Structures are given as C-alpha cells and as structure tokens.
Amino acid sequence: MEVLSHLRVVEIGSSAATSYCARLFADFGADVRKVEPPLGDALRRSPPLTPSGRSAWFAFLNFNKSSIVIDPTAPQASRRLTALIEDCDILIDGRDVDVADCPFIDLAAVRQRRPGLICLQGSWFGRNGPYAGFAATDSTVRALAGLVRLVGPAEGPPMHAPDFQTGILAGLWGFIAAASSVVAQTQGGGGRSWSLSIFESSLALSEYLMSEAFACGDVMRRIGTNRFWPGSPVGIYETRKGWLGVTLITPAQWRAFCDMLGVSELRDESAWITGEDRLKHLEQIERVLMPRLKARTAQEWFAEGRKRRIPIVPVPEISDLLQDTEKKVRGAIVPVLFGEEEGLTVGSVQRLTLTPPRRGGKVPALGERQGVQNARRNLVGSASAPQSWQPLQGIRVIDFSMGWAGPLCTRTLADLGADVIKIEAIQYPDWWRGVDRRPAYIDAQMYEKTVRFCIMNRNKRGITLDLSRPQGLALAKRLVAGADIVVDNYSVDVLPKLGLGYDVLRTLNPRLVMMSMSAFGANSVNRDCRAYGSTLEQGSGLPSVIGNSDDPPGMSHIAFGDAVGGLNGCVAVLVALIHARTTGQGQFIDLAQIECMMPFAAPWITVHSIGGTPLKRYGNRHPQFVPHGCFRCAGEDNWIMVAATNEDMWQRLALVIGRPDWAADPSLKSEQARRGIEDVLERVIEAWTLTRDADQAMSELQAAGVAAGVARLPIELLKDRHLRSRAFLQEVERAFIGWHPQPSLPIREGSEPYPIRAAAPTLGQHNREILSGFLGLTDAEMAQLVREGIIGTAMLPEGELATTRKVSSD
C-alpha cells in the first residue's frame, strides 16, 4: 500500500498550482480525480507542445490522475459534482484562478454535510485586498513579487524565466496545507478549509531579499546578467567547453578558487576578502578570471573544484539531463506515457526510502479513469477542526539545519504548530548569523543582529550543543529519542560521522522521520560537493531555457534553490509523518536539493525526450500569449509586465493604449497573426507605458481587465498595499534588532494569517528551558556544560577552545 492510497482527492477548476498540488498526492498513491469540461482543461493546450501537439506542461502536472468529464450544461451536473466531492477526503479547488466551465456547487452546504472534508481553494491574490480582482499570469505575479526587476542586463529590460514557477511554488504550499491537515486527522483532528494565495506563495523566494532590504536599505539594483547583490562571484561563466556555475561566499572559498586558477594576485588582495567587497570590483576581477576559465572544460573545473570543496557546477543543457544515468536511477527523471507518445519527465523529488513515490506514470486522456475503485470507503475525518488548533501541534522536530533551505522547512513546520528545537554550537552557529569570525564582529554580537536569520527561525526554540563532544552528543540523542522528526541540511557525512546517522537514531526511536537535505543526494557520485541555492539553480537545467537565443545560460534568482529545497523538504517530511502516525514506522528521507529545482525545467525535458526538438528561447516573449513582455515606464528603471492571454484581453489592451483600429481588426484576432508584427506591438505598448508611472499603468490596464504587474524591487514589497491590507507582514520584536517585519504563511484557515508566536531565539536562549526543564539536568550539570564549552550563549571565534574562553550561561 502506498502512503496516501487511503485518500481520495477531487481537483476542480483550472490552475497550475492546484494541479501540481494534486499531482503530489498522486505521486504517493492517492486516488486523484480531475474534473474537466468537455473540451478539457485549458492547460492541455499550454506550450511547450510535444511533436503530436500535446502539452508537456499538462503532462508534468497530471500523470497518475484520473479524468472525469462533467458538462456544466448537462442536467444534474451540479448534483453529480457534489456527490463526487462528498465522497472524497480532500477537495483541491482552482476555480478562483480559472472556473474552467465547472458546474456550480454549494461548498458551504457540502462542508456542513461532510465536516471532515479538507478543502484547499487557490487564487492568484487571495479573496480580499487591492489586487484580489486582478487579471494575472505567472509572469505578472512574479513581477509583483519582486522576482523580475533584479534579473537581466543592467540597461534592461529585466529578464524573466518562462511561465512555470508560480504554479510549482504554490502547489508545494497547497500540499503542505492539505497534508498537515491529514497529519492532524491522524491525531483525532477534523476537516480544515484553507485558502492559498499564489502571489504570497511566490514571496518564499523574495523574503530573504526583503529582509536584507529592511536591514540595509534601498541598495539593490539590477547589475547585469548572472550578477546579483550582495556577493560575488555568483554567476555562470564560459569555459573551453560548456558553462560553469560559480558561487563563492566565504573567504576560504575565494582563496581556494584563486589557487585553482593560479591567480595569486587576486587571492592575496586584502580588500577583496568578502563577497560584497568583490562585487565592487567585479569587472576588474572578471578580466582576470574569465580567460583562465576558458583554459579547461566545465567538467574538468568541476572535478578540480570537488577536491578543493569549492561550490562550482557544470551548467547542463536539457539534453545533458536526459543522458544523466544517475537522475534516472534516483527517480528524478521518470517515464511518462501521453497518448501514443512515450517520453520522460521530472518525477517526485521527495525521496522517501521506505515508502517511495511512484516512478512515472500515464497522463489521463480526457475522461479516462486510472485504477479507480468505485465502492464507497470509510472517509477520513468526521468533524471540523477548531480554528485555534494548529495542525501540527504535538509534533516535535529536532533541527540540525543552517542557512535557508533547512531552516525554511523547519520554520514552516513550526508555523503550523510543531515544537521545533534548533541546535547550534557556540563554536559553529548557523552561518546565516554571519560568516565573519573576526573578533570585532563577535564582540559586538553582530551574529544576533541579522534579520534574515530572525525571519527563518521564528517560532522555534534554540539551544547550543557541541556535538563533537561526548556530553553534547549524548544530550542530542536524548532529544531525538522523544522527537517525531529530525531535519539536517549539512553535507551528507556530517551527522553520521558524529554518531547521529539514521542507522543509530532509529534504534533510539523507531518511529523517527529523519531527512537529509544534501545538495546532490546521499548516494550521488557528487555527494561530497559543496553547494548553495545558486549552485542548485545553475545545475538544474533551468538556466538553459532563460533569455534570448544568443544569450548565455541565465540565472533567475539568487539562491533560488534554497527556498525550493526547503518547501520540498517540508512536503517530504509531512508524507513520511502521515505514514509514521498511521503505522508506527519511521524512515529516512534522502532529499537532493538539486533535484528539487528540476520541475522548473520539466516541460522542456519532456518535449526534448520525445522528439529531440531544439530548444526555443523566448526571452521576455511567450510561446502562447502575444503581446507579452516587460515594458519601460516613466522614471528611472521602472518597468511593468504586460500579457494578453486571449483575444478579448488583446482587444481591451489595444483600446487602452489608444489603438481601436487594432482592436477592430479581424486579422489580428489570432495569436499567430499578432506574432507576425510583435516588434510593432511592443514599440507601441512601450510608447504608452513610457508616459505613465508603473503603478498608474498597472491601474489603467487592470481596470480594463488586462493582465499587468509592476516589476517591484524587494524593498517595495515592505510597503506593498495589497500585502498590508492582508496583514501579510507581521511586526515582531526581538532582542538586538527590535521591531521588524516578518512574512506570514501564504496559506490561511481564515481571513487572517497565523500569528507569529515567538521571535527567533538568541544563541542558546532556551538551554535551561530544554536541557533542565525537559531533560532534567541539574544546575550543577548545566554549569559544568558551560565551563566545558559544550553549551553557552555567546559565539566563539573559530578555532578557539571553549575551555579557554569564559562563556556566560543562562
């Protein structure tokens, strides 16, 4: 039996976000029934298309589901749909994105009759707020979410990635909401009703830069393709053969990279120790680095970099991914059957080792049922859940993670009610507190003043333990013995070498779910490679589809892979937790974060696998919508994303920009006809936007029902009127920082977001509460641990023995 085979899911409406959410349930065996109109979900016609004209995007979103056709004009259509929903456990509803000719249902009445039903309703912006009625596309939402303005050439226009990001991000969040509700039901909870904002889901990628903008002010600007504030070099460089992704963060990595290239003059320049310093001199640095990189191939540099533990990676083409045997062995690339076409797509990246996901499957033909049992079942959940009871209350998590990916995973669990205990060491605290180990930084307690750390670690309790010492190790094992989940995003060998590998911990706690969030996977040939979120994007295949045909592969975000890895990790943990709660069996999760990035390239993987079709790069244009692009507005570096998604929207756009002749011209009704004069259309649109402030242009276009979104900077999101109206940013007070804004979850059970219960812990803040109060250590034992440097509340300079430094206890 597969983990979720006891669940029946009904999917209605048309939305990439809700489709992907439902597919994640199908990956683990749920009976997912997709309701479509007679002509099928509009996503069946979304490019890129396979050689026979089928949508590779639809294939990725929908394999292993059943398709049920309900004609909304047919007699009893509403009754038939209502009966279908009343016989399911989870309803995933995308009608607020696109109704898709779905029959009317009285959802409130359904919930009254089925109080145990879990409901997830997705929308672009939520049901209230200034943007609630906006027309939207993936690209206009990403522009508003601060994910376009900082990408691309400095002179503009900003460059955005193709249209497959918001659906995946929001689908992950939607699954987290629904799966956490299933966990609650295993503990006697009832049904829950969630709303999901696709816009707010996308802010998972922006919140790091929002926190940096709050701390540093208005300092971020677009500085060139594959260049990002605040560090450098972080980008993609040409080699003798192929492209190489480079991410240099620490001084040691910079020195090792310079040694590898034989450029001692750069290595020994004292003014270039930090990434921010190097960014100021990047052109001078690149004049030296770039010719050296062309002396060897990307694969040769990668092999050399592994020896030196430098975060570099070859940047693959889509064809390279399809030839990667390891990706197929691990299930990152799986077979998919779509009609008579057999191809490959991206499989489930949630690598549960005891109860693995399905490896590929079949895309349902319109109206096709797959493995469906028609008999009625014992439905999960029989009552509705109280609003005040968070779904993961009673779950304990031990958090051995640092930076962004692991802490985002555990923060999400904490936001949903889990008790998360974060473990650091005074010798090696979370590196998001800062990598500067110089005495001035430590003496000023700057490690307590980084807003990014505070945002990623709220709602957690924090302790310090030196895990390299027997006493610290023993205490960690005692904590794990009473926990439900352990999360670790260190390199794959770190915890096992300390004596905290899964083979050890499962003997202490057989029901334990343990997840390793390494870059390439525990059994990968690249398992020992160092990587950051940017490395994961560089190695995912996504850069090869971004930009214009003559551009180098392009990165679309800084550290994109971190947030994506964190959300996928949360999904994986929840699936394993459902299994553990129902069977008593824990298991190990081998999450490779680079695989978590591959869904963003999935449609091209499928198309290329079937026909070997050469990849077409569209830049800011679109394979389906014409016109579509990022247009300059009045003022300095102000831009707006505009898209005409259908004939009616095209005609409204033409009227707004003062071209009623275009609106009335029957020869311009089709997208194909407009593509023939796309250059002309874009010049006229930009002539109109240049006379307006970006927000004014958005208001006029949206008033006419045209999809448009201002390309925001991260700092502008801190005052975004829609986010303010929805109380998305909550003010939190913390020692050393004071009041600061924190983003809410993009999933809600009511009109208000879940409140943030506690600020991020200071270093070792909860030592006494947990070690004494929970584990029962005496005052004398606590004092001894402090004297020996096993616990403490002040960071030590790197390399200094804990016993030689006086550290105050709680």
mmCIF file of C-alpha atoms in Angstrom, residues 435-652:
data_model
loop_
_atom_site.group_PDB
_atom_site.id
_atom_site.type_symbol
_atom_site.label_atom_id
_atom_site.label_comp_id
_atom_site.label_asym_id
_atom_site.label_seq_id
_atom_site.Cartn_x
_atom_site.Cartn_y
_atom_site.Cartn_z
ATOM 1 C CA VAL A 435 30.294 34.125 8.291
ATOM 2 C CA ASP A 436 32.551 36.834 9.715
ATOM 3 C CA ARG A 437 34.571 35.271 12.548
ATOM 4 C CA ARG A 438 36.752 38.276 13.326
ATOM 5 C CA PRO A 439 36.823 39.432 16.976
ATOM 6 C CA ALA A 440 35.168 42.797 16.275
ATOM 7 C CA TYR A 441 32.135 41.090 14.719
ATOM 8 C CA ILE A 442 31.811 38.619 17.583
ATOM 9 C CA ASP A 443 32.465 41.098 20.378
ATOM 10 C CA ALA A 444 29.734 43.376 19.010
ATOM 11 C CA GLN A 445 27.375 40.361 18.939
ATOM 12 C CA MET A 446 26.626 41.034 15.297
ATOM 13 C CA TYR A 447 25.602 37.388 14.984
ATOM 14 C CA GLU A 448 22.441 38.342 16.862
ATOM 15 C CA LYS A 449 21.586 41.192 14.514
ATOM 16 C CA THR A 450 20.948 39.570 11.133
ATOM 17 C CA VAL A 451 17.323 39.941 10.127
ATOM 18 C CA ARG A 452 17.488 37.065 7.649
ATOM 19 C CA PHE A 453 18.285 34.639 10.492
ATOM 20 C CA CYS A 454 15.393 36.005 12.529
ATOM 21 C CA ILE A 455 12.904 35.580 9.681
ATOM 22 C CA MET A 456 13.962 31.993 9.003
ATOM 23 C CA ASN A 457 13.983 30.839 12.626
ATOM 24 C CA ARG A 458 10.898 32.322 14.238
ATOM 25 C CA ASN A 459 8.562 30.137 16.290
ATOM 26 C CA LYS A 460 11.487 27.864 17.250
ATOM 27 C CA ARG A 461 13.307 27.194 20.483
ATOM 28 C CA GLY A 462 17.089 27.314 20.317
ATOM 29 C CA ILE A 463 19.829 25.543 22.237
ATOM 30 C CA THR A 464 23.576 25.111 21.844
ATOM 31 C CA LEU A 465 25.369 21.754 21.951
ATOM 32 C CA ASP A 466 28.889 20.879 20.885
ATOM 33 C CA LEU A 467 28.086 17.661 19.044
ATOM 34 C CA SER A 468 31.769 16.772 18.664
ATOM 35 C CA ARG A 469 31.989 16.158 22.426
ATOM 36 C CA PRO A 470 30.513 13.044 24.104
ATOM 37 C CA GLN A 471 28.356 15.063 26.513
ATOM 38 C CA GLY A 472 26.808 17.124 23.723
ATOM 39 C CA LEU A 473 26.245 14.046 21.597
ATOM 40 C CA ALA A 474 24.524 12.202 24.433
ATOM 41 C CA LEU A 475 22.145 15.095 25.059
ATOM 42 C CA ALA A 476 21.283 15.314 21.366
ATOM 43 C CA LYS A 477 20.428 11.613 21.339
ATOM 44 C CA ARG A 478 18.142 12.058 24.339
ATOM 45 C CA LEU A 479 16.288 14.813 22.489
ATOM 46 C CA VAL A 480 15.968 12.714 19.344
ATOM 47 C CA ALA A 481 14.593 9.782 21.338
ATOM 48 C CA GLY A 482 11.498 11.846 22.148
ATOM 49 C CA ALA A 483 11.099 13.536 18.761
ATOM 50 C CA ASP A 484 8.981 12.873 15.680
ATOM 51 C CA ILE A 485 11.240 14.465 13.060
ATOM 52 C CA VAL A 486 14.920 15.255 12.559
ATOM 53 C CA VAL A 487 15.986 17.623 9.759
ATOM 54 C CA ASP A 488 19.598 18.092 8.657
ATOM 55 C CA ASN A 489 20.988 20.062 5.721
ATOM 56 C CA TYR A 490 24.676 19.554 6.422
ATOM 57 C CA SER A 491 26.892 17.691 3.977
ATOM 58 C CA VAL A 492 25.844 14.038 3.837
ATOM 59 C CA ASP A 493 28.586 12.668 6.094
ATOM 60 C CA VAL A 494 28.499 15.217 8.911
ATOM 61 C CA LEU A 495 25.886 13.700 11.229
ATOM 62 C CA PRO A 496 26.887 10.062 10.562
ATOM 63 C CA LYS A 497 30.498 10.868 11.466
ATOM 64 C CA LEU A 498 29.288 12.464 14.701
ATOM 65 C CA GLY A 499 27.332 9.329 15.560
ATOM 66 C CA LEU A 500 23.940 10.802 14.650
ATOM 67 C CA GLY A 501 23.248 8.907 11.433
ATOM 68 C CA TYR A 502 19.855 7.371 10.792
ATOM 69 C CA ASP A 503 21.185 3.868 11.482
ATOM 70 C CA VAL A 504 21.944 4.994 15.034
ATOM 71 C CA LEU A 505 18.928 7.204 15.658
ATOM 72 C CA ARG A 506 16.328 4.684 14.506
ATOM 73 C CA THR A 507 17.499 2.286 17.236
ATOM 74 C CA LEU A 508 16.693 5.035 19.751
ATOM 75 C CA ASN A 509 13.382 5.933 18.113
ATOM 76 C CA PRO A 510 11.866 3.520 15.539
ATOM 77 C CA ARG A 511 9.068 5.946 14.606
ATOM 78 C CA LEU A 512 11.534 8.745 13.806
ATOM 79 C CA VAL A 513 11.312 10.520 10.439
ATOM 80 C CA MET A 514 14.784 11.755 9.526
ATOM 81 C CA MET A 515 15.530 13.890 6.483
ATOM 82 C CA SER A 516 18.918 14.657 4.987
ATOM 83 C CA MET A 517 18.779 17.714 2.707
ATOM 84 C CA SER A 518 22.093 17.460 0.889
ATOM 85 C CA ALA A 519 22.841 19.135 -2.416
ATOM 86 C CA PHE A 520 23.051 16.048 -4.653
ATOM 87 C CA GLY A 521 21.754 13.153 -2.530
ATOM 88 C CA ALA A 522 23.225 10.649 -0.103
ATOM 89 C CA ASN A 523 24.092 8.086 -2.789
ATOM 90 C CA SER A 524 25.130 10.510 -5.538
ATOM 91 C CA VAL A 525 28.567 10.383 -7.123
ATOM 92 C CA ASN A 526 28.628 14.109 -6.276
ATOM 93 C CA ARG A 527 27.552 13.597 -2.671
ATOM 94 C CA ASP A 528 30.589 15.418 -1.283
ATOM 95 C CA CYS A 529 30.180 18.550 -3.433
ATOM 96 C CA ARG A 530 29.641 21.848 -1.666
ATOM 97 C CA ALA A 531 26.640 23.828 -2.913
ATOM 98 C CA TYR A 532 24.436 26.819 -2.223
ATOM 99 C CA GLY A 533 20.987 27.658 -3.535
ATOM 100 C CA SER A 534 22.527 29.337 -6.558
ATOM 101 C CA THR A 535 24.593 26.205 -7.292
ATOM 102 C CA LEU A 536 21.387 24.187 -7.368
ATOM 103 C CA GLU A 537 19.801 26.532 -9.907
ATOM 104 C CA GLN A 538 22.950 26.506 -12.028
ATOM 105 C CA GLY A 539 22.953 22.700 -12.149
ATOM 106 C CA SER A 540 19.214 22.173 -12.663
ATOM 107 C CA GLY A 541 18.845 22.794 -16.393
ATOM 108 C CA LEU A 542 16.697 25.886 -15.830
ATOM 109 C CA PRO A 543 19.344 28.466 -16.918
ATOM 110 C CA SER A 544 19.458 26.913 -20.395
ATOM 111 C CA VAL A 545 15.866 27.991 -21.115
ATOM 112 C CA ILE A 546 16.141 31.572 -19.829
ATOM 113 C CA GLY A 547 16.903 34.559 -22.025
ATOM 114 C CA ASN A 548 17.176 35.098 -25.753
ATOM 115 C CA SER A 549 18.655 32.604 -28.192
ATOM 116 C CA ASP A 550 22.097 34.234 -28.264
ATOM 117 C CA ASP A 551 22.345 34.827 -24.503
ATOM 118 C CA PRO A 552 24.450 32.746 -22.107
ATOM 119 C CA PRO A 553 22.508 30.478 -19.726
ATOM 120 C CA GLY A 554 20.792 32.779 -17.253
ATOM 121 C CA MET A 555 20.151 32.613 -13.526
ATOM 122 C CA SER A 556 16.760 33.936 -12.483
ATOM 123 C CA HIS A 557 17.268 34.402 -8.730
ATOM 124 C CA ILE A 558 19.999 34.449 -6.168
ATOM 125 C CA ALA A 559 19.917 31.234 -4.119
ATOM 126 C CA PHE A 560 16.697 30.121 -5.857
ATOM 127 C CA GLY A 561 17.347 26.517 -4.861
ATOM 128 C CA ASP A 562 17.317 27.152 -1.117
ATOM 129 C CA ALA A 563 13.669 28.130 -0.798
ATOM 130 C CA VAL A 564 12.593 25.448 -3.263
ATOM 131 C CA GLY A 565 14.555 22.811 -1.366
ATOM 132 C CA GLY A 566 13.014 23.922 1.921
ATOM 133 C CA LEU A 567 9.451 23.640 0.630
ATOM 134 C CA ASN A 568 10.064 20.240 -0.965
ATOM 135 C CA GLY A 569 11.650 19.086 2.268
ATOM 136 C CA CYS A 570 8.547 20.091 4.182
ATOM 137 C CA VAL A 571 6.377 18.146 1.710
ATOM 138 C CA ALA A 572 8.544 15.045 2.122
ATOM 139 C CA VAL A 573 8.523 15.208 5.914
ATOM 140 C CA LEU A 574 4.739 15.521 6.046
ATOM 141 C CA VAL A 575 4.229 12.469 3.803
ATOM 142 C CA ALA A 576 6.594 10.419 5.969
ATOM 143 C CA LEU A 577 4.919 11.718 9.111
ATOM 144 C CA ILE A 578 1.499 10.584 7.861
ATOM 145 C CA HIS A 579 2.972 7.114 7.360
ATOM 146 C CA ALA A 580 4.658 7.126 10.782
ATOM 147 C CA ARG A 581 1.464 8.236 12.513
ATOM 148 C CA THR A 582 -0.620 5.513 10.892
ATOM 149 C CA THR A 583 1.899 2.627 11.069
ATOM 150 C CA GLY A 584 4.415 3.494 13.792
ATOM 151 C CA GLN A 585 7.245 3.201 11.245
ATOM 152 C CA GLY A 586 9.733 5.974 10.784
ATOM 153 C CA GLN A 587 12.019 6.267 7.777
ATOM 154 C CA PHE A 588 14.903 8.103 6.169
ATOM 155 C CA ILE A 589 14.357 10.769 3.505
ATOM 156 C CA ASP A 590 17.195 11.368 1.056
ATOM 157 C CA LEU A 591 16.296 14.770 -0.400
ATOM 158 C CA ALA A 592 18.647 16.002 -3.128
ATOM 159 C CA GLN A 593 18.083 19.724 -3.377
ATOM 160 C CA ILE A 594 19.339 19.949 -6.954
ATOM 161 C CA GLU A 595 16.516 17.582 -7.982
ATOM 162 C CA CYS A 596 14.015 19.933 -6.318
ATOM 163 C CA MET A 597 14.902 22.544 -8.955
ATOM 164 C CA MET A 598 14.298 20.270 -11.919
ATOM 165 C CA PRO A 599 10.473 20.651 -12.062
ATOM 166 C CA PHE A 600 11.020 24.186 -13.349
ATOM 167 C CA ALA A 601 12.602 22.684 -16.465
ATOM 168 C CA ALA A 602 10.224 19.702 -16.706
ATOM 169 C CA PRO A 603 8.234 20.693 -19.840
ATOM 170 C CA TRP A 604 11.400 21.014 -21.947
ATOM 171 C CA ILE A 605 12.725 17.725 -20.612
ATOM 172 C CA THR A 606 9.542 16.025 -21.831
ATOM 173 C CA VAL A 607 9.481 17.706 -25.242
ATOM 174 C CA HIS A 608 13.148 17.028 -25.875
ATOM 175 C CA SER A 609 12.855 13.406 -24.722
ATOM 176 C CA ILE A 610 10.086 12.676 -27.238
ATOM 177 C CA GLY A 611 11.263 14.406 -30.353
ATOM 178 C CA GLY A 612 14.689 15.830 -29.680
ATOM 179 C CA THR A 613 13.088 19.159 -30.541
ATOM 180 C CA PRO A 614 15.636 22.014 -30.484
ATOM 181 C CA LEU A 615 15.023 24.301 -27.547
ATOM 182 C CA LYS A 616 13.491 27.670 -28.422
ATOM 183 C CA ARG A 617 14.201 30.514 -26.028
ATOM 184 C CA TYR A 618 11.684 33.333 -25.996
ATOM 185 C CA GLY A 619 13.339 35.961 -23.810
ATOM 186 C CA ASN A 620 10.540 38.111 -22.422
ATOM 187 C CA ARG A 621 8.130 36.956 -25.094
ATOM 188 C CA HIS A 622 5.806 33.988 -24.699
ATOM 189 C CA PRO A 623 5.041 30.922 -26.839
ATOM 190 C CA GLN A 624 1.294 31.386 -26.341
ATOM 191 C CA PHE A 625 0.483 34.997 -25.376
ATOM 192 C CA VAL A 626 1.040 37.886 -27.798
ATOM 193 C CA PRO A 627 1.904 40.552 -26.852
ATOM 194 C CA HIS A 628 3.845 39.647 -23.732
ATOM 195 C CA GLY A 629 6.810 41.434 -22.231
ATOM 196 C CA CYS A 630 8.413 43.759 -19.730
ATOM 197 C CA PHE A 631 7.986 47.407 -20.737
ATOM 198 C CA ARG A 632 9.745 50.541 -19.535
ATOM 199 C CA CYS A 633 7.671 53.133 -17.675
ATOM 200 C CA ALA A 634 8.275 56.775 -16.749
ATOM 201 C CA GLY A 635 11.161 57.448 -14.391
ATOM 202 C CA GLU A 636 14.430 55.651 -13.821
ATOM 203 C CA ASP A 637 14.467 51.879 -14.234
ATOM 204 C CA ASN A 638 10.710 51.442 -13.787
ATOM 205 C CA TRP A 639 9.048 48.520 -15.581
ATOM 206 C CA ILE A 640 5.756 46.725 -15.977
ATOM 207 C CA MET A 641 4.967 43.206 -17.129
ATOM 208 C CA VAL A 642 2.030 43.022 -19.555
ATOM 209 C CA ALA A 643 0.367 39.982 -21.131
ATOM 210 C CA ALA A 644 -2.601 39.461 -23.437
ATOM 211 C CA THR A 645 -3.747 35.926 -22.714
ATOM 212 C CA ASN A 646 -6.691 35.687 -25.136
ATOM 213 C CA GLU A 647 -8.484 37.531 -27.915
ATOM 214 C CA ASP A 648 -10.753 39.534 -25.610
ATOM 215 C CA MET A 649 -7.825 40.683 -23.484
ATOM 216 C CA TRP A 650 -5.917 41.661 -26.627
ATOM 217 C CA GLN A 651 -8.786 43.833 -27.796
ATOM 218 C CA ARG A 652 -9.060 45.525 -24.377
#
